[in-house]
CSV table of N, CA, C and O in Angstrom, one decimal:
chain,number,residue,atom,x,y,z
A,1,UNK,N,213.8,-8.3,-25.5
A,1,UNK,CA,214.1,-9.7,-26.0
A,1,UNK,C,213.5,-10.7,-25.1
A,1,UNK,O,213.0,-11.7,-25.6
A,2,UNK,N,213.6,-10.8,-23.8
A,2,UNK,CA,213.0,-12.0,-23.0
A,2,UNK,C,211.4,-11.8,-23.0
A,2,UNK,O,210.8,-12.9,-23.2
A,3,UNK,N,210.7,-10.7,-22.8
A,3,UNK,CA,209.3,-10.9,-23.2
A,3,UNK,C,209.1,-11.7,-24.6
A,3,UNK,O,208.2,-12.5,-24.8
A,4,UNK,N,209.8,-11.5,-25.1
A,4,UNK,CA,209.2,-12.1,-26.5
A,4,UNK,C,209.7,-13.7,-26.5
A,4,UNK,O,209.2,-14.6,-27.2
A,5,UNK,N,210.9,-13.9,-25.5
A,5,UNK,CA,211.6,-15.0,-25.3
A,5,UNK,C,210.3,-15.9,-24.1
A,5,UNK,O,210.1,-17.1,-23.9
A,6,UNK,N,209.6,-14.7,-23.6
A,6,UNK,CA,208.5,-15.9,-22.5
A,6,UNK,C,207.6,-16.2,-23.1
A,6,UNK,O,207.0,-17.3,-23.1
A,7,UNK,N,207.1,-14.8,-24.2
A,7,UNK,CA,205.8,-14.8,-24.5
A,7,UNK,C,206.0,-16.1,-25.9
A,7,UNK,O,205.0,-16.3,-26.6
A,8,UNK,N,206.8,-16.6,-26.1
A,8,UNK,CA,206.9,-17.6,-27.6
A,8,UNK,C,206.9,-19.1,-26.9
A,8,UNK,O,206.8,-20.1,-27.5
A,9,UNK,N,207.2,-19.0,-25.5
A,9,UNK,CA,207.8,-20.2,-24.7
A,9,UNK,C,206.3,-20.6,-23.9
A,9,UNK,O,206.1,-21.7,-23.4
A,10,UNK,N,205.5,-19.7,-23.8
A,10,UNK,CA,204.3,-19.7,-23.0
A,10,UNK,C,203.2,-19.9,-23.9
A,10,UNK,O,202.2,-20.5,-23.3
A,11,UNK,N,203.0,-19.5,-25.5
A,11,UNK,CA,202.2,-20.0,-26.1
A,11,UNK,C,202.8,-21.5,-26.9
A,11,UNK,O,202.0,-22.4,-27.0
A,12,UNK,N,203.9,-21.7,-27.4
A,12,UNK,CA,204.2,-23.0,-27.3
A,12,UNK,C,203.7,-24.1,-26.1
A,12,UNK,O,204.1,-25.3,-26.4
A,13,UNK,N,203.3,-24.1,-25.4
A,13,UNK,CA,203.4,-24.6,-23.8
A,13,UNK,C,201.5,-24.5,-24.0
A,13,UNK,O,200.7,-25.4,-23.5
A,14,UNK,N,201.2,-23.7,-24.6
A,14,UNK,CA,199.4,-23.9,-24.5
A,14,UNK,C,199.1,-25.1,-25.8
A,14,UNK,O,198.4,-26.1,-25.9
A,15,UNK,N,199.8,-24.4,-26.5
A,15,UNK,CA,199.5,-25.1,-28.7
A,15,UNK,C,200.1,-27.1,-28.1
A,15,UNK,O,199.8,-28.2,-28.7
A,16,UNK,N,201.0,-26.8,-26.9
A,16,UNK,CA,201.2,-28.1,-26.7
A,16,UNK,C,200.1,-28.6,-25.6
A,16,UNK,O,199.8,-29.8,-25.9
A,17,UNK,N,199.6,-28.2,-24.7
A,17,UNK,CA,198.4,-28.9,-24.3
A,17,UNK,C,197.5,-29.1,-24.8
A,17,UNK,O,197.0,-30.2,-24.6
A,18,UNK,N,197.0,-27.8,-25.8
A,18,UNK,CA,195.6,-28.3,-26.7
A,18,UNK,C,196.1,-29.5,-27.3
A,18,UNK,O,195.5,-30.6,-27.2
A,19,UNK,N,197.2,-29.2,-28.1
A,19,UNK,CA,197.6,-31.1,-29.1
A,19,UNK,C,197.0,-32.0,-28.1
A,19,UNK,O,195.9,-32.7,-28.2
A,20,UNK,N,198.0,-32.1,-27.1
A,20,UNK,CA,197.6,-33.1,-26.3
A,20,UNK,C,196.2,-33.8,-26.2
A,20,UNK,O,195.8,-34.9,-26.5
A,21,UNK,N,195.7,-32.4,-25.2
A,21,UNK,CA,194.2,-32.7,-25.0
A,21,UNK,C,193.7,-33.2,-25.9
A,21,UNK,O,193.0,-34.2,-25.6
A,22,UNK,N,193.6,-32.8,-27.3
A,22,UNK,CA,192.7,-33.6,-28.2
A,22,UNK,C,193.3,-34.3,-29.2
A,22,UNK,O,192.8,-34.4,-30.3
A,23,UNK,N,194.7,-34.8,-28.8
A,23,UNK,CA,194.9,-36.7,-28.9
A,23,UNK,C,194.3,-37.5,-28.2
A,23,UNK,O,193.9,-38.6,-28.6
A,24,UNK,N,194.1,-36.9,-26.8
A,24,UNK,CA,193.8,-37.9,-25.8
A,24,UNK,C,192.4,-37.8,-25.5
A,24,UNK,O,191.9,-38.6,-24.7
A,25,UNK,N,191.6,-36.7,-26.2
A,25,UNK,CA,190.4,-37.1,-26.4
A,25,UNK,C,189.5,-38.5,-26.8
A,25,UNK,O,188.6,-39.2,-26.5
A,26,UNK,N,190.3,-38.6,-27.5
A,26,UNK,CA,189.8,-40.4,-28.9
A,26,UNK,C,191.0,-41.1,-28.1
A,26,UNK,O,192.0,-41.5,-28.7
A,27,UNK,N,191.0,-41.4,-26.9
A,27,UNK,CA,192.5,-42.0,-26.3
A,27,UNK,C,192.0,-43.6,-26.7
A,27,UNK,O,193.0,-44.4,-27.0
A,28,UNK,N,191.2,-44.0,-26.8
A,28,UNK,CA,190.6,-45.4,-27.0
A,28,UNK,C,191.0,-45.6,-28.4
A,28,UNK,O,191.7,-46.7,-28.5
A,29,UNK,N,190.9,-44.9,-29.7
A,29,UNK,CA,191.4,-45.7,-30.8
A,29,UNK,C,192.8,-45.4,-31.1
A,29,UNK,O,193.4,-45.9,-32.1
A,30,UNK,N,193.4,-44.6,-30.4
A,30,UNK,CA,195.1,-43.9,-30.6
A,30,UNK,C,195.7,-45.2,-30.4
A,30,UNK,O,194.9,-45.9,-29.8
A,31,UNK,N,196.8,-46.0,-30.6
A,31,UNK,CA,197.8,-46.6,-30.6
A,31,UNK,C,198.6,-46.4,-29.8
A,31,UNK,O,198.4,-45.3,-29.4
A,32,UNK,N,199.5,-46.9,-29.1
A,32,UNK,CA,200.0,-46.3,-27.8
A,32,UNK,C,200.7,-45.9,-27.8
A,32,UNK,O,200.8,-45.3,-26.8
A,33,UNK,N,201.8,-45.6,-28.7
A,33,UNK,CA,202.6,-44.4,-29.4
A,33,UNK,C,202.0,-43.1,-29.1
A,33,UNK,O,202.3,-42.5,-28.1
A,34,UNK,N,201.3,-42.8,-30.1
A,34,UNK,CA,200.8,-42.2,-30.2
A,34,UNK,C,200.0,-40.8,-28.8
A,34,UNK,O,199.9,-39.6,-28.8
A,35,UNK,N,199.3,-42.2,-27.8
A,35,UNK,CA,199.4,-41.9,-26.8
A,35,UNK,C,200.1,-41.5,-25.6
A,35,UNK,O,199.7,-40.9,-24.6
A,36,UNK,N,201.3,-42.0,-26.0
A,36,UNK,CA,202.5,-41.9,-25.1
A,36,UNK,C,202.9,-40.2,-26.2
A,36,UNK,O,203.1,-39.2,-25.5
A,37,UNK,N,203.0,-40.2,-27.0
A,37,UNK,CA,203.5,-39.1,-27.7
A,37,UNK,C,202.5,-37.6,-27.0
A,37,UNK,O,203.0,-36.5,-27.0
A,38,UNK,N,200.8,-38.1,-26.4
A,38,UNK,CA,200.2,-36.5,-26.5
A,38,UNK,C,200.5,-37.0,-25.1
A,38,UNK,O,201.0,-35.9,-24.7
A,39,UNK,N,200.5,-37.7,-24.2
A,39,UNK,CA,201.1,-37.4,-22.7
A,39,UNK,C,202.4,-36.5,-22.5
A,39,UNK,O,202.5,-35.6,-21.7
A,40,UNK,N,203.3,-36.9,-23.4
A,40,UNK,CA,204.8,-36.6,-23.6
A,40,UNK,C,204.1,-34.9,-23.8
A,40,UNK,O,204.4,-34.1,-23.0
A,41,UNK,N,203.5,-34.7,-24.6
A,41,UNK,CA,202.7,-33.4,-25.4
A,41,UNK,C,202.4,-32.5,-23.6
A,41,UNK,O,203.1,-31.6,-23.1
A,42,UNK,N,201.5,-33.1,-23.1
A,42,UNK,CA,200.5,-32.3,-22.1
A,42,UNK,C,202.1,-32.0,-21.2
A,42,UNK,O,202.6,-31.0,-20.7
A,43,UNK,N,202.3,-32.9,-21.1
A,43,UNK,CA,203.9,-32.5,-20.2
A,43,UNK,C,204.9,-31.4,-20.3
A,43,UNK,O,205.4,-30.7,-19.4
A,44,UNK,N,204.9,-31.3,-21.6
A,44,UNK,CA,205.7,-30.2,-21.9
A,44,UNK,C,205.2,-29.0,-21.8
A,44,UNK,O,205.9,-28.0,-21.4
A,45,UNK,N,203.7,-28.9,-22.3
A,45,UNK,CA,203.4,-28.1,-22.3
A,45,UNK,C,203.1,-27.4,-20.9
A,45,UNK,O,203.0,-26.1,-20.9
A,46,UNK,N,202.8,-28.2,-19.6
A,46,UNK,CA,202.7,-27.8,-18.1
A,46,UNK,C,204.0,-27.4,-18.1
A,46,UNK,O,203.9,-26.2,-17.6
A,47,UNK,N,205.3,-27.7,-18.3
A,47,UNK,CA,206.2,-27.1,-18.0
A,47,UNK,C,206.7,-26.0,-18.6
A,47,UNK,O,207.4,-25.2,-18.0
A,48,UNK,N,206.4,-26.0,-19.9
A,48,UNK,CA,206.4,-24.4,-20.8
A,48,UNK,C,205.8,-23.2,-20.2
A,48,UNK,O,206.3,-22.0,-20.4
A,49,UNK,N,204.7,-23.4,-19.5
A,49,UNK,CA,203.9,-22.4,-19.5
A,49,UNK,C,204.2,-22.0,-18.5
A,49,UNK,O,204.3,-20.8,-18.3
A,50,UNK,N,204.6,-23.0,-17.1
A,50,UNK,CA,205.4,-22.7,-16.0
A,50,UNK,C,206.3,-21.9,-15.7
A,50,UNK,O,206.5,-21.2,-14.7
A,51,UNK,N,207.3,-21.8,-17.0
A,51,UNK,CA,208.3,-21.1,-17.1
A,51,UNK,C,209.3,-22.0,-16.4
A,51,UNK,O,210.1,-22.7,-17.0
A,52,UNK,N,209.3,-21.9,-14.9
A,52,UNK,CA,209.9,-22.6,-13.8
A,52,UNK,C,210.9,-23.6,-14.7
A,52,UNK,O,212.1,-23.5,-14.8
A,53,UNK,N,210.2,-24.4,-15.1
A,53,UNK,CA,210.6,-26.0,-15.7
A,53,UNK,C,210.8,-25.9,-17.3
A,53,UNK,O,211.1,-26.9,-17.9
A,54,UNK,N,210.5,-24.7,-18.1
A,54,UNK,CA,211.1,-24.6,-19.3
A,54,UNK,C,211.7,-25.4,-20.0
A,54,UNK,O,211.4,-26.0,-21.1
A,55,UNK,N,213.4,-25.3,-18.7
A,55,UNK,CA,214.2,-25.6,-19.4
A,55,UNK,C,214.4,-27.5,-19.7
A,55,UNK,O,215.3,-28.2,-20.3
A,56,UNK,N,213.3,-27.6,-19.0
A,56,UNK,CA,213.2,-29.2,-18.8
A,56,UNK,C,212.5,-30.0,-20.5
A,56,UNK,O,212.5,-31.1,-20.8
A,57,UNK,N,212.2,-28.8,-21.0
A,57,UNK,CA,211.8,-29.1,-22.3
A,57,UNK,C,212.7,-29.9,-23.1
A,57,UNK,O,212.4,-30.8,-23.9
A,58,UNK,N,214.0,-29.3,-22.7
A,58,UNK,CA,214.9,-29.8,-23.9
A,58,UNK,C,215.4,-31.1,-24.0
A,58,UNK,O,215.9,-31.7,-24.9
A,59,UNK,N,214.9,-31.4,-22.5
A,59,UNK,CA,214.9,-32.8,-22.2
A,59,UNK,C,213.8,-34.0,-22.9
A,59,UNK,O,214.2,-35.1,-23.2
A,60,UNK,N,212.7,-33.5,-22.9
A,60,UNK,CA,211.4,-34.0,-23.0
A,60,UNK,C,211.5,-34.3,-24.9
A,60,UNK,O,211.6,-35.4,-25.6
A,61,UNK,N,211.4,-32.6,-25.3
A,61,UNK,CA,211.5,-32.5,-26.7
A,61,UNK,C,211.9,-34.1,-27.4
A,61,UNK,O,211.0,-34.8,-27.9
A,62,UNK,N,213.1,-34.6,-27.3
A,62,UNK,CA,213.5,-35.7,-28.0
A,62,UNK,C,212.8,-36.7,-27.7
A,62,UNK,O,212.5,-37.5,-28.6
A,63,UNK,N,212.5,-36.9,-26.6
A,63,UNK,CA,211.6,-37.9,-26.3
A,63,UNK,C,209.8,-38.2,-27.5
A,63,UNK,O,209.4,-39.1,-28.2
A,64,UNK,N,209.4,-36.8,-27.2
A,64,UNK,CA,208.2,-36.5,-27.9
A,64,UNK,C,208.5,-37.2,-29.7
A,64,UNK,O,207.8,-37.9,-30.4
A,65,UNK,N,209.6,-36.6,-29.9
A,65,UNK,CA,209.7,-36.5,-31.2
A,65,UNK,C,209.8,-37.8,-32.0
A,65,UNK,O,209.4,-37.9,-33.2
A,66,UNK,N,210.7,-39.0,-30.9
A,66,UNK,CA,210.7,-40.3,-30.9
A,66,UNK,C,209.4,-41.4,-30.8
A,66,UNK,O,209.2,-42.5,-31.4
A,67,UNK,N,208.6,-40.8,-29.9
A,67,UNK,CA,207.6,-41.3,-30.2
A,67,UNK,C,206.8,-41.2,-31.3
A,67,UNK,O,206.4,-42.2,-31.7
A,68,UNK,N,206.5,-40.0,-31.8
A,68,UNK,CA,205.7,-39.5,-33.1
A,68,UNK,C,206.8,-40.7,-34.3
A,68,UNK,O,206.2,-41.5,-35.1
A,69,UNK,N,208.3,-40.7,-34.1
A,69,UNK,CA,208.6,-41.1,-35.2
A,69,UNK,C,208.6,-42.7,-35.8
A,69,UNK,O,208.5,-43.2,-36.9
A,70,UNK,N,208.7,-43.5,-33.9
A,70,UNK,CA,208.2,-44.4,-34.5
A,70,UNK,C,206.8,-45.5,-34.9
A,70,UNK,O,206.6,-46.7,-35.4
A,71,UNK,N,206.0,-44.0,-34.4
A,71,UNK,CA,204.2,-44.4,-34.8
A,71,UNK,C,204.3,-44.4,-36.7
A,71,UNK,O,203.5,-45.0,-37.4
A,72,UNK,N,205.5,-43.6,-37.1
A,72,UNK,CA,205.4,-43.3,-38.5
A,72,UNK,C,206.1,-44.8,-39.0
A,72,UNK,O,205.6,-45.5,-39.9
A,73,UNK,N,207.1,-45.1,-38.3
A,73,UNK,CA,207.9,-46.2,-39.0
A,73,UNK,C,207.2,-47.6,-38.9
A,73,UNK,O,207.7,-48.5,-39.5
A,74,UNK,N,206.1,-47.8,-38.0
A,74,UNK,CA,205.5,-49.2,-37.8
A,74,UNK,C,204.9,-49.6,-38.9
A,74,UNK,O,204.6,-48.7,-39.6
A,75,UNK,N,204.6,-50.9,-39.4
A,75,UNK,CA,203.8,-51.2,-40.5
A,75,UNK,C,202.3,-50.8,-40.3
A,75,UNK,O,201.8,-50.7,-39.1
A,76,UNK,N,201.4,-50.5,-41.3
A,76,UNK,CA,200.6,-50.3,-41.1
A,76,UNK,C,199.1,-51.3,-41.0
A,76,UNK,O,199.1,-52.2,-41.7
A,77,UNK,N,198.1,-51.0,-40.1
A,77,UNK,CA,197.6,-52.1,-39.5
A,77,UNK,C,196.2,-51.9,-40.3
A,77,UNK,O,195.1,-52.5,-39.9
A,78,UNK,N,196.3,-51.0,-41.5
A,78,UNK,CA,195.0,-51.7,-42.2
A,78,UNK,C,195.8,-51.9,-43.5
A,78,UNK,O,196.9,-51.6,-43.9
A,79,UNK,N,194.4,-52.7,-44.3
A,79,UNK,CA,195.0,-52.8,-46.0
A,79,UNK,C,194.6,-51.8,-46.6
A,79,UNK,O,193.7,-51.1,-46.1
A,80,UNK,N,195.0,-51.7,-47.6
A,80,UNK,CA,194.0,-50.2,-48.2
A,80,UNK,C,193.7,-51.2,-49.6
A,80,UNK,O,194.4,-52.0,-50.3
A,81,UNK,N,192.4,-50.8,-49.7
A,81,UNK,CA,191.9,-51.5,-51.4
A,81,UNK,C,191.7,-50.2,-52.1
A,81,UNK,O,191.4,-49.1,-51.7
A,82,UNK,N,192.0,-50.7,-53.3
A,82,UNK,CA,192.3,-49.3,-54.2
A,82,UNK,C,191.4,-49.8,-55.6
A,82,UNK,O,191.3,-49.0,-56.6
């Protein structure tokens, strides 16, 4: 049960750096939400994989999730013509 408990905690911890990395690729047109959200991302993900700092996720987690939520709730900054 703990192999499968590292091995789920350690690819979580990669799937969270890639996100990161390629939010923060286009870091110039991201919003700063947004960008604060794949920093929040690469963070977690160093300490996922670490194992060491895991448990520091649970801390992080809410943070991450608050940022994504209020990039969703902001008005939006173009018009759309239809």
């Amino acid at each position: 049960l703990s192999i499968i408990w590292i091995g789920g905690i350690m690819t979580f911890g990669v799937l969270d750096i890639v996100l990161g990395a390629l939010l923060l690729k286009e870091r110039r047109e991201l919003p700063g939400l947004l960008r604060g959200f794949a920093i929040v991302n690469l963070i977690m993900g160093v300490f996922e994989v670490t194992l060491i700092f895991a448990f520091l996720t649970i801390l992080i987690y809410p943070i991450a999730l608050i940022l994504l939520a209020l990039n969703f709730l902001r008005q939006p900054e173009a018009i759309e013509i239809v």
